[in-house]
CSV table of C-alpha atoms in Angstrom, one decimal:
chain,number,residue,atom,x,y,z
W,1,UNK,CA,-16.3,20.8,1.0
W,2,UNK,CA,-15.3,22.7,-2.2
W,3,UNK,CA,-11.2,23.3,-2.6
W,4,UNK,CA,-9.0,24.8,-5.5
W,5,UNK,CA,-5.7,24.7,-5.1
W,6,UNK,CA,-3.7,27.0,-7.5
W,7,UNK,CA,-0.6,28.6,-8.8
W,8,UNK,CA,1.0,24.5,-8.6
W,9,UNK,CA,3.5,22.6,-10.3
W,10,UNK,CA,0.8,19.8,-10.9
W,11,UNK,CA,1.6,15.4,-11.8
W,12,UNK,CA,-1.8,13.9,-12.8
W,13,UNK,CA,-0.1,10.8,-13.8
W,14,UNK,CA,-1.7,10.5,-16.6
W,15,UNK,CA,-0.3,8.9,-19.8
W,16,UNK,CA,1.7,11.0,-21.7
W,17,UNK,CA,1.0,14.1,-19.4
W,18,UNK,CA,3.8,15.6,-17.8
W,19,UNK,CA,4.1,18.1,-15.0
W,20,UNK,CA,2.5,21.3,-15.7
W,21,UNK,CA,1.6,24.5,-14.0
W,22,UNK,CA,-1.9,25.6,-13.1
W,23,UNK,CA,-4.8,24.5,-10.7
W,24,UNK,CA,-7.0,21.4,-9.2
W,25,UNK,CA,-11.0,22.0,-8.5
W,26,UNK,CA,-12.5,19.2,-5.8
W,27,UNK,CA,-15.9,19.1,-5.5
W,28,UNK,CA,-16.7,16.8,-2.5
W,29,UNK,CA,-14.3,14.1,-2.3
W,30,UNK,CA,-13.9,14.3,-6.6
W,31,UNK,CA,-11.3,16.2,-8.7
W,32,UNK,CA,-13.6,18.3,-11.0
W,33,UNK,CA,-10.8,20.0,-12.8
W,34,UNK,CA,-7.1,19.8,-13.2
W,35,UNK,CA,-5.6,21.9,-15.9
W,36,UNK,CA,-4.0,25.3,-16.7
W,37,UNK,CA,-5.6,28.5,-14.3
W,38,UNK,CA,-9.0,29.9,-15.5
W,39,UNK,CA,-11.2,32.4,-14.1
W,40,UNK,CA,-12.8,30.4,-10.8
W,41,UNK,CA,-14.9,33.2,-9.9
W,42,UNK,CA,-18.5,32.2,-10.4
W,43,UNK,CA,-17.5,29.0,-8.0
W,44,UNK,CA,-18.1,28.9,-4.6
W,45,UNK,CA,-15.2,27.6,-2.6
W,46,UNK,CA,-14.6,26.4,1.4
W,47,UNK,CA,-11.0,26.5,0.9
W,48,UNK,CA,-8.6,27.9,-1.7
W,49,UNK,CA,-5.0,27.0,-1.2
W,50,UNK,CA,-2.1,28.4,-2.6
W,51,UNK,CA,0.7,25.5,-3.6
W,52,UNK,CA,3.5,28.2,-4.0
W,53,UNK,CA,4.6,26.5,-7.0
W,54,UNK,CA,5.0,23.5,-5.0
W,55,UNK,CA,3.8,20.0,-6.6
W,56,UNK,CA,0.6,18.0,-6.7
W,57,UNK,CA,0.4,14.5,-7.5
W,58,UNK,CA,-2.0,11.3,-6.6
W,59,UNK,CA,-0.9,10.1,-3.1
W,60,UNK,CA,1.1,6.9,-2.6
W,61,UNK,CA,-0.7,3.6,-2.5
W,62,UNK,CA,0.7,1.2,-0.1
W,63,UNK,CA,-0.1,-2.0,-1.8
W,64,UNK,CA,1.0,-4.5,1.1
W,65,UNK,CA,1.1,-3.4,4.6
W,66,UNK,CA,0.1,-4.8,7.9
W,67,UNK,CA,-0.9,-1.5,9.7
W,68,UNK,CA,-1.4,-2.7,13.4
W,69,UNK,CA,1.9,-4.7,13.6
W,70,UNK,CA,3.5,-1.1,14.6
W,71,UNK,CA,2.9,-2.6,18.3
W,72,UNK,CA,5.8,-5.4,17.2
W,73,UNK,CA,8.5,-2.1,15.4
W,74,UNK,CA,11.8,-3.0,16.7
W,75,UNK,CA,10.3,-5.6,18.8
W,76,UNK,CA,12.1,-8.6,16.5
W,77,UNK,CA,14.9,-7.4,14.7
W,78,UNK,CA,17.8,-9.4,13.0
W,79,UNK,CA,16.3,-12.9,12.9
W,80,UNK,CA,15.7,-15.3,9.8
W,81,UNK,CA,12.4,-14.7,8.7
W,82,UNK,CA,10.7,-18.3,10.0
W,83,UNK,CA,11.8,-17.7,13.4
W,84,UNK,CA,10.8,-14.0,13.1
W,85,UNK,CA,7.2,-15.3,12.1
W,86,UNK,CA,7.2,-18.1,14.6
W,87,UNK,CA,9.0,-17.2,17.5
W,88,UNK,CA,8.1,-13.9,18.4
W,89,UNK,CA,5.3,-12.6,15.8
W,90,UNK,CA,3.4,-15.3,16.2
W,91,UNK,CA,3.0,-15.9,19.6
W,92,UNK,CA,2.8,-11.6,20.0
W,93,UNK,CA,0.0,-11.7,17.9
W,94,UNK,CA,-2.1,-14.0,19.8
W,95,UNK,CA,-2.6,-11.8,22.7
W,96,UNK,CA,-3.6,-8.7,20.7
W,97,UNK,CA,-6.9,-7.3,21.4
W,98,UNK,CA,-9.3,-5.3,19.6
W,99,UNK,CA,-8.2,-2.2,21.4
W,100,UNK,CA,-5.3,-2.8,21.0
W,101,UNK,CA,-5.5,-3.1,16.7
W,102,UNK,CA,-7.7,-0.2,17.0
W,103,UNK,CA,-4.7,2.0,18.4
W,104,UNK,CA,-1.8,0.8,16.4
W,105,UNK,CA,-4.1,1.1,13.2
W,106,UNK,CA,-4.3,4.7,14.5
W,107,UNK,CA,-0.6,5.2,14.9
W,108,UNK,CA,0.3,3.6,11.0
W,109,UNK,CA,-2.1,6.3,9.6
W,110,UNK,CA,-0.4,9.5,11.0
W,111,UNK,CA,3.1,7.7,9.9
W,112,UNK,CA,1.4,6.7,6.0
W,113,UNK,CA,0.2,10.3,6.1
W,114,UNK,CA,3.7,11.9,6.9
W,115,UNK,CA,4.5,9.7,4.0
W,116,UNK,CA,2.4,10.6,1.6
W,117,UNK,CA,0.2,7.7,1.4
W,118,UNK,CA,-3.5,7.8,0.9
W,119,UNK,CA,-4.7,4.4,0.9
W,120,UNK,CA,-3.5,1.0,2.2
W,121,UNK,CA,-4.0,-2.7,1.0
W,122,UNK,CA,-4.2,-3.6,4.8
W,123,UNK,CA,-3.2,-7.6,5.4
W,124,UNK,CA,-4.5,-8.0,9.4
W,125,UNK,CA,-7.2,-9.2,11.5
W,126,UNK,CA,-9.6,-7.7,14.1
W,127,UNK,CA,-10.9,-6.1,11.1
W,128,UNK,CA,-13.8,-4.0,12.4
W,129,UNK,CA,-11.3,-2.3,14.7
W,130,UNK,CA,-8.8,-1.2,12.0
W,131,UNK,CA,-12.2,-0.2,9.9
W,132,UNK,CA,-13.2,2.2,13.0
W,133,UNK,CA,-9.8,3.5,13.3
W,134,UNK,CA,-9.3,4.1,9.3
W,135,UNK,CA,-12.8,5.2,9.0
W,136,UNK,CA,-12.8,7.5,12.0
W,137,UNK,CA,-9.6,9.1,10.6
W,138,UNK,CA,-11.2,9.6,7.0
W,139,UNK,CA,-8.3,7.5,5.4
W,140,UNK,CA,-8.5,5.2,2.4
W,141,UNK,CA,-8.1,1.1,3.3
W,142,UNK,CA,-8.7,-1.5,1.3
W,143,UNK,CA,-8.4,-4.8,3.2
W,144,UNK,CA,-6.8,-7.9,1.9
W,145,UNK,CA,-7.8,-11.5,3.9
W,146,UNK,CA,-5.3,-13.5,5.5
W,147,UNK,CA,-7.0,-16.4,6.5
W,148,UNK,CA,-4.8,-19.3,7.3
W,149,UNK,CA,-4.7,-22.7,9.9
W,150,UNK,CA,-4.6,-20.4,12.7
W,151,UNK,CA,-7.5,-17.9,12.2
W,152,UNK,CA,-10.3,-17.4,9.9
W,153,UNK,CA,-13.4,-18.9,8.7
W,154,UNK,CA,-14.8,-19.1,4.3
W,155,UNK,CA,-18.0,-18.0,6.3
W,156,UNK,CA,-16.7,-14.6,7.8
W,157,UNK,CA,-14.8,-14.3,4.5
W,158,UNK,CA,-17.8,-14.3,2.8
W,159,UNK,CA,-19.6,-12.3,4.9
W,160,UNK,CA,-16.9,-9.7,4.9
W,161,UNK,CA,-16.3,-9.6,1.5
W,162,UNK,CA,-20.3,-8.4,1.2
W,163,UNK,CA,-19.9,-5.9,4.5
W,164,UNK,CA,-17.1,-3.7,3.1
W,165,UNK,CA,-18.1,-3.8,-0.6
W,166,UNK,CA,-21.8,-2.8,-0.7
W,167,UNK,CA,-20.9,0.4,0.2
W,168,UNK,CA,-19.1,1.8,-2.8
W,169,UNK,CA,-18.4,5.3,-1.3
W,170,UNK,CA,-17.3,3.7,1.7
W,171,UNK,CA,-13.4,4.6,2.4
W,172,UNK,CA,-13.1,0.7,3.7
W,173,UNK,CA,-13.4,-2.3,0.3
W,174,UNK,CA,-12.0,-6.1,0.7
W,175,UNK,CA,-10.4,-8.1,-0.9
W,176,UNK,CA,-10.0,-11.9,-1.4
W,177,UNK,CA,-6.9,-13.2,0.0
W,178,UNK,CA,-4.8,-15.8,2.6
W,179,UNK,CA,-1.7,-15.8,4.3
W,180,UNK,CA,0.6,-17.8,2.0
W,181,UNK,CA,0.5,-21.1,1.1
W,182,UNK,CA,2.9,-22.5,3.6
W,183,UNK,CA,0.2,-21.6,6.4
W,184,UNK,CA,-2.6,-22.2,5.0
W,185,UNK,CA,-4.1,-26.0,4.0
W,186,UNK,CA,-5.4,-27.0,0.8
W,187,UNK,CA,-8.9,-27.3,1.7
W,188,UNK,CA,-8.7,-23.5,2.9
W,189,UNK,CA,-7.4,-22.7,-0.5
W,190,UNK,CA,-9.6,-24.5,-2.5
W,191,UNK,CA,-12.6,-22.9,-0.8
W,192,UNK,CA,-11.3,-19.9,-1.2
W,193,UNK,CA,-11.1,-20.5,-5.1
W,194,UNK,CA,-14.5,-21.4,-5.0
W,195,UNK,CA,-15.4,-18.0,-3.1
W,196,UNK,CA,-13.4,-16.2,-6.1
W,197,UNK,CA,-15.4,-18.4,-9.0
W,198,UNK,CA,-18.6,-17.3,-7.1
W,199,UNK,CA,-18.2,-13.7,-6.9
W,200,UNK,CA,-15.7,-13.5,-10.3
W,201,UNK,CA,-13.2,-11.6,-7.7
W,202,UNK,CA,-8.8,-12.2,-7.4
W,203,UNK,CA,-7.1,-13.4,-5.0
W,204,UNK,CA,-4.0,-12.2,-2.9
W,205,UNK,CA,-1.2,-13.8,-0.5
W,206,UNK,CA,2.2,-14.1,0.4
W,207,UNK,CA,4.2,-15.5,-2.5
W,208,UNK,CA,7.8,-16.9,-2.7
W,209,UNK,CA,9.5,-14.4,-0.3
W,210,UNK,CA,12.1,-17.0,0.5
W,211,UNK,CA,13.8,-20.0,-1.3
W,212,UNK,CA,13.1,-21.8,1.8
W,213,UNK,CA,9.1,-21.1,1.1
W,214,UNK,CA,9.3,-22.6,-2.1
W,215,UNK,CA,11.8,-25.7,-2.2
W,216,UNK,CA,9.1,-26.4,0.9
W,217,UNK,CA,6.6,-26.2,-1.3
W,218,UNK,CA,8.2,-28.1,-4.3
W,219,UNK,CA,8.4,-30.9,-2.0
W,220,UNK,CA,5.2,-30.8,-0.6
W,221,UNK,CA,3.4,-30.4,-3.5
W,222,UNK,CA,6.0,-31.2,-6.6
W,223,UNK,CA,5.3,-27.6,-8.0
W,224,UNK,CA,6.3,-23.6,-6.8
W,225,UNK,CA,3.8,-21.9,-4.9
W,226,UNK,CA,2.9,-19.9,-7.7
W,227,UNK,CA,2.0,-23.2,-10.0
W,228,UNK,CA,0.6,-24.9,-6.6
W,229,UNK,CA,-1.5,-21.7,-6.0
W,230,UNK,CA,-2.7,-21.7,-9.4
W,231,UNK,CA,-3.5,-25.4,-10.1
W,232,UNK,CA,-5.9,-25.0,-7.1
W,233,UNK,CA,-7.8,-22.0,-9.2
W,234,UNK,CA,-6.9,-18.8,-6.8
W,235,UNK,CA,-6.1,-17.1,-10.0
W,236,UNK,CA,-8.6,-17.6,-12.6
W,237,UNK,CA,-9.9,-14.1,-12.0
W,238,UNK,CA,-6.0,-12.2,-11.3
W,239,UNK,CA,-5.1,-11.0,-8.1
W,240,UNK,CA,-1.5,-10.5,-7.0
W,241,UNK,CA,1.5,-11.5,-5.1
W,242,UNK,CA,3.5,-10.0,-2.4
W,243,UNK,CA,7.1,-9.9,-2.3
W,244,UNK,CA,7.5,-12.2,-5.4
W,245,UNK,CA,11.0,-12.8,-5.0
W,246,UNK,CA,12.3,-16.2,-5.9
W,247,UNK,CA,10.5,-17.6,-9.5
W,248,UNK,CA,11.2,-20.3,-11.5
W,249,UNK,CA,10.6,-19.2,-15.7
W,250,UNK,CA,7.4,-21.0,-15.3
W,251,UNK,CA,6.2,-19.0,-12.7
W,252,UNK,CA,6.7,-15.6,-14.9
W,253,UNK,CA,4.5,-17.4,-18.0
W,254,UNK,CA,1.6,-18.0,-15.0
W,255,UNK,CA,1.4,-14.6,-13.7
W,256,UNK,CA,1.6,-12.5,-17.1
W,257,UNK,CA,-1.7,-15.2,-18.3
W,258,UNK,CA,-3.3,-14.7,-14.8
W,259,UNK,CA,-3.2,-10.9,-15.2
W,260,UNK,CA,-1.6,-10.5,-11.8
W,261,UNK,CA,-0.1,-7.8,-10.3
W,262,UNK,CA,3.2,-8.1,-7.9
W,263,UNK,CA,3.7,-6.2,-4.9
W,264,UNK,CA,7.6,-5.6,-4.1
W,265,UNK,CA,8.3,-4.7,-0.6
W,266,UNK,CA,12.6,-3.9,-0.9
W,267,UNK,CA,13.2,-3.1,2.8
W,268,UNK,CA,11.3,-5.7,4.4
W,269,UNK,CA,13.2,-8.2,2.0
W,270,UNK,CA,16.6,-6.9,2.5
W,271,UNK,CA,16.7,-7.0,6.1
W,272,UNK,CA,14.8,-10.4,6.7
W,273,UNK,CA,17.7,-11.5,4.1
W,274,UNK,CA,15.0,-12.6,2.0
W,275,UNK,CA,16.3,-11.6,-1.3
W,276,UNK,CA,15.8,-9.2,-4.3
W,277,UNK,CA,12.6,-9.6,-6.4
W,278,UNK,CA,13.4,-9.3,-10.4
W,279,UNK,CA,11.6,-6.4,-10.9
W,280,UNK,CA,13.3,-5.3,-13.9
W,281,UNK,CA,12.3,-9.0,-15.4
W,282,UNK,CA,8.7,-8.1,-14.5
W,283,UNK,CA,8.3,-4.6,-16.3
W,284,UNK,CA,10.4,-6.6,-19.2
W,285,UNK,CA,7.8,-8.9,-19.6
W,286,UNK,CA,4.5,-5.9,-19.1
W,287,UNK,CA,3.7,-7.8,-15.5
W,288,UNK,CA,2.2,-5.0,-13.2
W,289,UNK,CA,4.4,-4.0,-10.6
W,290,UNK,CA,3.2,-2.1,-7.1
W,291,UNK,CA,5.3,-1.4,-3.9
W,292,UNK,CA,4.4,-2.0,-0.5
W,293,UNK,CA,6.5,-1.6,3.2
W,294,UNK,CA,5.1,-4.5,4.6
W,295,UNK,CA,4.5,-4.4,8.4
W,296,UNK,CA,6.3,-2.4,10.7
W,297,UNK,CA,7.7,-5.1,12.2
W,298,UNK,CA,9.9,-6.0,9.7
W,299,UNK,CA,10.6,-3.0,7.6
W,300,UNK,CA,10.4,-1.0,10.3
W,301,UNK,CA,9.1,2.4,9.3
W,302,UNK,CA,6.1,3.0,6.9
W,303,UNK,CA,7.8,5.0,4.3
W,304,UNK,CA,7.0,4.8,0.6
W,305,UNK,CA,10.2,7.5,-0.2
W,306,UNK,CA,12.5,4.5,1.0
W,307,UNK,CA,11.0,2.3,-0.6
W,308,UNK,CA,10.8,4.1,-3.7
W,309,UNK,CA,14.6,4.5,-4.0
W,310,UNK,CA,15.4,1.1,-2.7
W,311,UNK,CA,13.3,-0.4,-6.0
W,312,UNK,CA,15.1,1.4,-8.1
W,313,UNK,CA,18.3,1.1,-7.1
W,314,UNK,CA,18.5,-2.3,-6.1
W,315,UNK,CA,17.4,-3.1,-9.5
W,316,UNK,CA,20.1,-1.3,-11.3
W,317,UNK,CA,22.5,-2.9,-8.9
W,318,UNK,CA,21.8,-6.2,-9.5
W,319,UNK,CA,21.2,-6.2,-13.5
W,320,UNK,CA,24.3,-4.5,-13.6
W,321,UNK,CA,22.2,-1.4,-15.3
W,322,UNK,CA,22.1,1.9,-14.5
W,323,UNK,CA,18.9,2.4,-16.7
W,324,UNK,CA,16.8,-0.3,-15.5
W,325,UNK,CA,13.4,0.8,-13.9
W,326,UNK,CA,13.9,4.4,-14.6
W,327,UNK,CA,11.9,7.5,-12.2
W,328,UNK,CA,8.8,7.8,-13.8
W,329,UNK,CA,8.4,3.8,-13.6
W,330,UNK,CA,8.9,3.7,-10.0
W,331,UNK,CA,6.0,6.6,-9.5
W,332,UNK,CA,3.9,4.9,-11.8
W,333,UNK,CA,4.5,1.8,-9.8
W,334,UNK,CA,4.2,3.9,-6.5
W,335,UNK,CA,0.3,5.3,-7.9
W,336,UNK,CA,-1.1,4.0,-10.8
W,337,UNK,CA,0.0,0.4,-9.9
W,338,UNK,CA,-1.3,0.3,-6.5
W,339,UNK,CA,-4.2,1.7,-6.9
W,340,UNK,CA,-5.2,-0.7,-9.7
W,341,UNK,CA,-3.9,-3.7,-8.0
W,342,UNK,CA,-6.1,-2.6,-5.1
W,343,UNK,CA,-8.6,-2.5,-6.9
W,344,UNK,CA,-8.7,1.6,-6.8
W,345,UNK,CA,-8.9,2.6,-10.0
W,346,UNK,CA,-11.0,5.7,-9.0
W,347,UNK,CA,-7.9,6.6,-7.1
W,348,UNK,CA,-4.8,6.2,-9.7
W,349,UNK,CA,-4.9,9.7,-11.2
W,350,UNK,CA,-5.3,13.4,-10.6
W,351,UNK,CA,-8.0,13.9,-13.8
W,352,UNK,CA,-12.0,14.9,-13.5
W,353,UNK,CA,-14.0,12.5,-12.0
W,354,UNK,CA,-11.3,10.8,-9.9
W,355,UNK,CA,-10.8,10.9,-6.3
W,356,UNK,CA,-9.4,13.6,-4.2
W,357,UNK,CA,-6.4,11.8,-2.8
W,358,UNK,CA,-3.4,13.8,-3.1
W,359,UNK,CA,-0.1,15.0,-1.9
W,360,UNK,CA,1.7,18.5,-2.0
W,361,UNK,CA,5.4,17.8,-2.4
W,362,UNK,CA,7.4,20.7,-0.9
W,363,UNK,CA,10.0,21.8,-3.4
W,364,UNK,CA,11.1,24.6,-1.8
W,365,UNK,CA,13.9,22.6,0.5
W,366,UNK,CA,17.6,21.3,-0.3
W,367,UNK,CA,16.8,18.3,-1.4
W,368,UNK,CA,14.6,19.4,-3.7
W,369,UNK,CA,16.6,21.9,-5.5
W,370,UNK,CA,17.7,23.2,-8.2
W,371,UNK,CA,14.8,22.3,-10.4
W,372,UNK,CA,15.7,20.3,-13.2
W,373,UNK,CA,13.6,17.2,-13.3
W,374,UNK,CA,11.1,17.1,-10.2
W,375,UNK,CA,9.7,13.1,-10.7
W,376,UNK,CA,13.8,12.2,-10.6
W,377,UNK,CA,14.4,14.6,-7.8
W,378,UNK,CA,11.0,12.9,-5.6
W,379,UNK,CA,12.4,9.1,-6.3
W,380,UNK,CA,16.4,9.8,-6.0
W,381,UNK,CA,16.6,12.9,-3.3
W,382,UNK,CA,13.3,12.8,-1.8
W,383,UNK,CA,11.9,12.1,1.3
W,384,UNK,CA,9.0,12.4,4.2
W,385,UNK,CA,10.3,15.5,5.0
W,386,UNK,CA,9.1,17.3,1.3
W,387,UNK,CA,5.6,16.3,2.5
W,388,UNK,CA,3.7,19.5,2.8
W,389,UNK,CA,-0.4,18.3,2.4
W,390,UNK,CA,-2.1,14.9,2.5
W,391,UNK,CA,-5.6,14.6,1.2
W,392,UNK,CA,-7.5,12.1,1.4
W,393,UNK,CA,-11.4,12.2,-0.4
W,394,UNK,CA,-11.0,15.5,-0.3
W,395,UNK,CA,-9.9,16.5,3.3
W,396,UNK,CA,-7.0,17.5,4.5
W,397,UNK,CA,-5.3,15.2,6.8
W,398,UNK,CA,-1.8,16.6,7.1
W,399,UNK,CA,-0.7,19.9,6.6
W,400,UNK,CA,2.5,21.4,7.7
W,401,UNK,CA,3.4,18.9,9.8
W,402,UNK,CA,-0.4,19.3,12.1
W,403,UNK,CA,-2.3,16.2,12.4
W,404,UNK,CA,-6.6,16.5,11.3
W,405,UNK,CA,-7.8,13.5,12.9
W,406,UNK,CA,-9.9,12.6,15.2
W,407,UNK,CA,-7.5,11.6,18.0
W,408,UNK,CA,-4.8,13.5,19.4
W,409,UNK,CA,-1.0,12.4,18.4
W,410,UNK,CA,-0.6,12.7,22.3
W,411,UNK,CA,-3.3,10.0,22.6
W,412,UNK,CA,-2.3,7.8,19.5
W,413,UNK,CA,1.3,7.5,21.3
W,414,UNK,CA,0.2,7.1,24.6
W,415,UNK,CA,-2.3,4.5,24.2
W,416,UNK,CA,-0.2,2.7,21.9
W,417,UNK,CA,3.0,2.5,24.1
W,418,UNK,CA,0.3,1.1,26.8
W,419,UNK,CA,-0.6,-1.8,24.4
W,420,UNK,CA,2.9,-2.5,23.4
W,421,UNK,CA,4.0,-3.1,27.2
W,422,UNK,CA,1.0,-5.1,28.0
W,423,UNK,CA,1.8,-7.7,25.3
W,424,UNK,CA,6.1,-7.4,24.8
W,425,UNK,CA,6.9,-6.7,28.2
């Protein structure tokens, strides 16, 4: 499938490029061309789109999600995060199915594509469902482990690391990771270390979302879970963190060495009461920062616009500066970050030889106008309405607000309201 879109306002998010008008060649699932128009006639094209001066730029990447937890949205609201886990996610969790992950994985795509998000760093298990369901749909997952005390062998890490990375054209990768550290036993972690020293790979897990996490861990251990983490040799080859939200100064000096990235997730934080991760202190100190929604059943919509806003504004709330992680840091953060803390870096930009996964942002609406400065107006004023096109490798997966999957929306709902009863009640 050969596309061009033309006459668009175009992002590529490339270092020192800023928005400018003209077209995008694909080739397959790979951006061939992204500059000013010229003459396309001696190509051959499938599809040539007209962007009606609207704006092209990479897709969202969703660096911490748990897709299939949109069977537990609005299931377990306005509860303390430990009783949350162990209460009612827990024990909800337990009864899921294959069929059942399958499904829900089906219904967080159509939501991450009304969002604008083309690829996912996917925390869950019955992993060869959520493959099918990702695969089947032609949408970009990159898996992250979870093992802990209640699931999960270092054998069928292993051997899932090599089943979803010996493809490399496959839309499905893996990554090394656990739950967190409060779940998971030292033996676990250690042999997961020793997975990562094999194979030269990072590591990823839940990280000091709650001062509760780590003064449990300080005595348990004598150190934060970051140090803990480290001491055991997680992070000799980088990795990241998600949520990040309550360090010691220590902790800051061990993740700039380590190279690791930390995923923010604002909404999920706020309304488990979590806290507010130090962003700003982050970028001050050049530590990679990406933004995830977490699971739907504590965020509880899939939404990288609200996310977007919430990182930047809590941030200037809190340091008591209005200038403090500015638009074009958040996008970067929303794009470039996540893909290369997913270890997408064939994915960050719109530039030739990169992939296909892009949005069109629809600047023709209230929101969106006048048109002064479009990367302020998507991170202030923008939202899932002022997504007109989702590709993903190339295809088109949303368009106008139609669906190009292989299931139904019909289906997708019904089978997942089905499930949901079954295992709530």
């Amino acid at each position: 499938m050969n596309t061009r879109i033309y006459n668009a306002r175009i992002l590529t998010m490339e270092e020192g490029r800023s928005i400018f008008e003209g077209e995008l060649w694909i080739e397959g699932d790979t951006v061939t061309y992204a500059g000013p128009a010229k003459d396309a006639s001696e190509k051959k094209w499938d599809e040539e789109i007209d962007a009606e001066k609207n704006l092209i730029m990479p897709g969202f990447k969703n660096a911490h999600t748990h897709s299939a937890m949109t069977f537990l949205r609005s299931h377990a609201d306005d509860m303390k995060l430990d009783e949350w886990l162990n209460n009612r996610v827990f024990p909800a969790e337990a009864k899921l199915t294959d069929d059942d992950v399958y499904w829900h994985t089906k219904l967080a795509v159509m939501e991450y594509l009304t969002s604008g998000t083309t690829a996912i760093f996917d925390m869950y298990m019955h992993r060869a469902a959520g493959a099918r369901a990702v695969e089947e749909a032609g949408f970009r997952n990159v898996f992250c482990e979870s093992i802990n005390n209640f699931g999960g062998t270092l054998e069928e890490v292993e051997a899932d690391y090599h089943t979803y990375n010996q493809d490399p054209h496959r839309l499905v990768s893996f990554q090394l990771g656990f739950h967190a550290e409060y779940t998971t036993s030292r033996e676990l972690m250690e042999g997961l270390a020793a997975l990562a020293e094999k194979y030269k790979a990072p590591v990823y897990g839940h990280c000091s979302e709650t001062k509760k996490e780590v003064e449990d861990c300080r005595n348990r251990t004598g150190m934060t879970p970051v140090a803990y983490m480290d001491s055991l040799g997680l992070f000799n080859y980088g990795g990241g963190l998600f949520h990040g939200v309550h360090m010691d100064d220590s902790d800051f000096d061990i993740i700039k060495k380590r190279g690791l990235y930390v995923v923010t997730n604002p909404a999920s934080n706020l309304k488990l009461a979590s806290g507010i991760a130090p962003v700003k202190r982050y970028l001050d100190l050049d530590i990679p920062v990406a933004i995830g929604t977490d699971g739907a059943a504590s965020n509880n919509c899939l939404d990288m616009f609200r996310e977007m806003f919430l990182v930047t504004g809590l941030q200037k709330a809190v340091c008591d500066d209005p200038e403090a992680v500015p638009a074009m840091e958040v996008l970067k953060m929303a794009t470039v970050n996540g893909a290369h803390a997913m270890g997408l870096p064939e994915c960050d930009t719109l530039a030739e030889g990169k992939k296909a996964d892009l949005i069109m942002i629809d600047l023709m609406q209230p929101n969106m106008q006048p048109i002064q400065n479009i990367e302020r107006n998507v991170v202030f004023s923008g939202s899932k309405q002022n997504v007109k096109m989702t590709m993903v490798g190339g295809k088109v997966l949303y368009r106008d607000g139609e669906f190009f999957l292989d299931r139904s929306g019909e289906e997708i709902y019904a089978k997942a309201n089905e499930s949901a009863r079954r295992i709530l009640g």
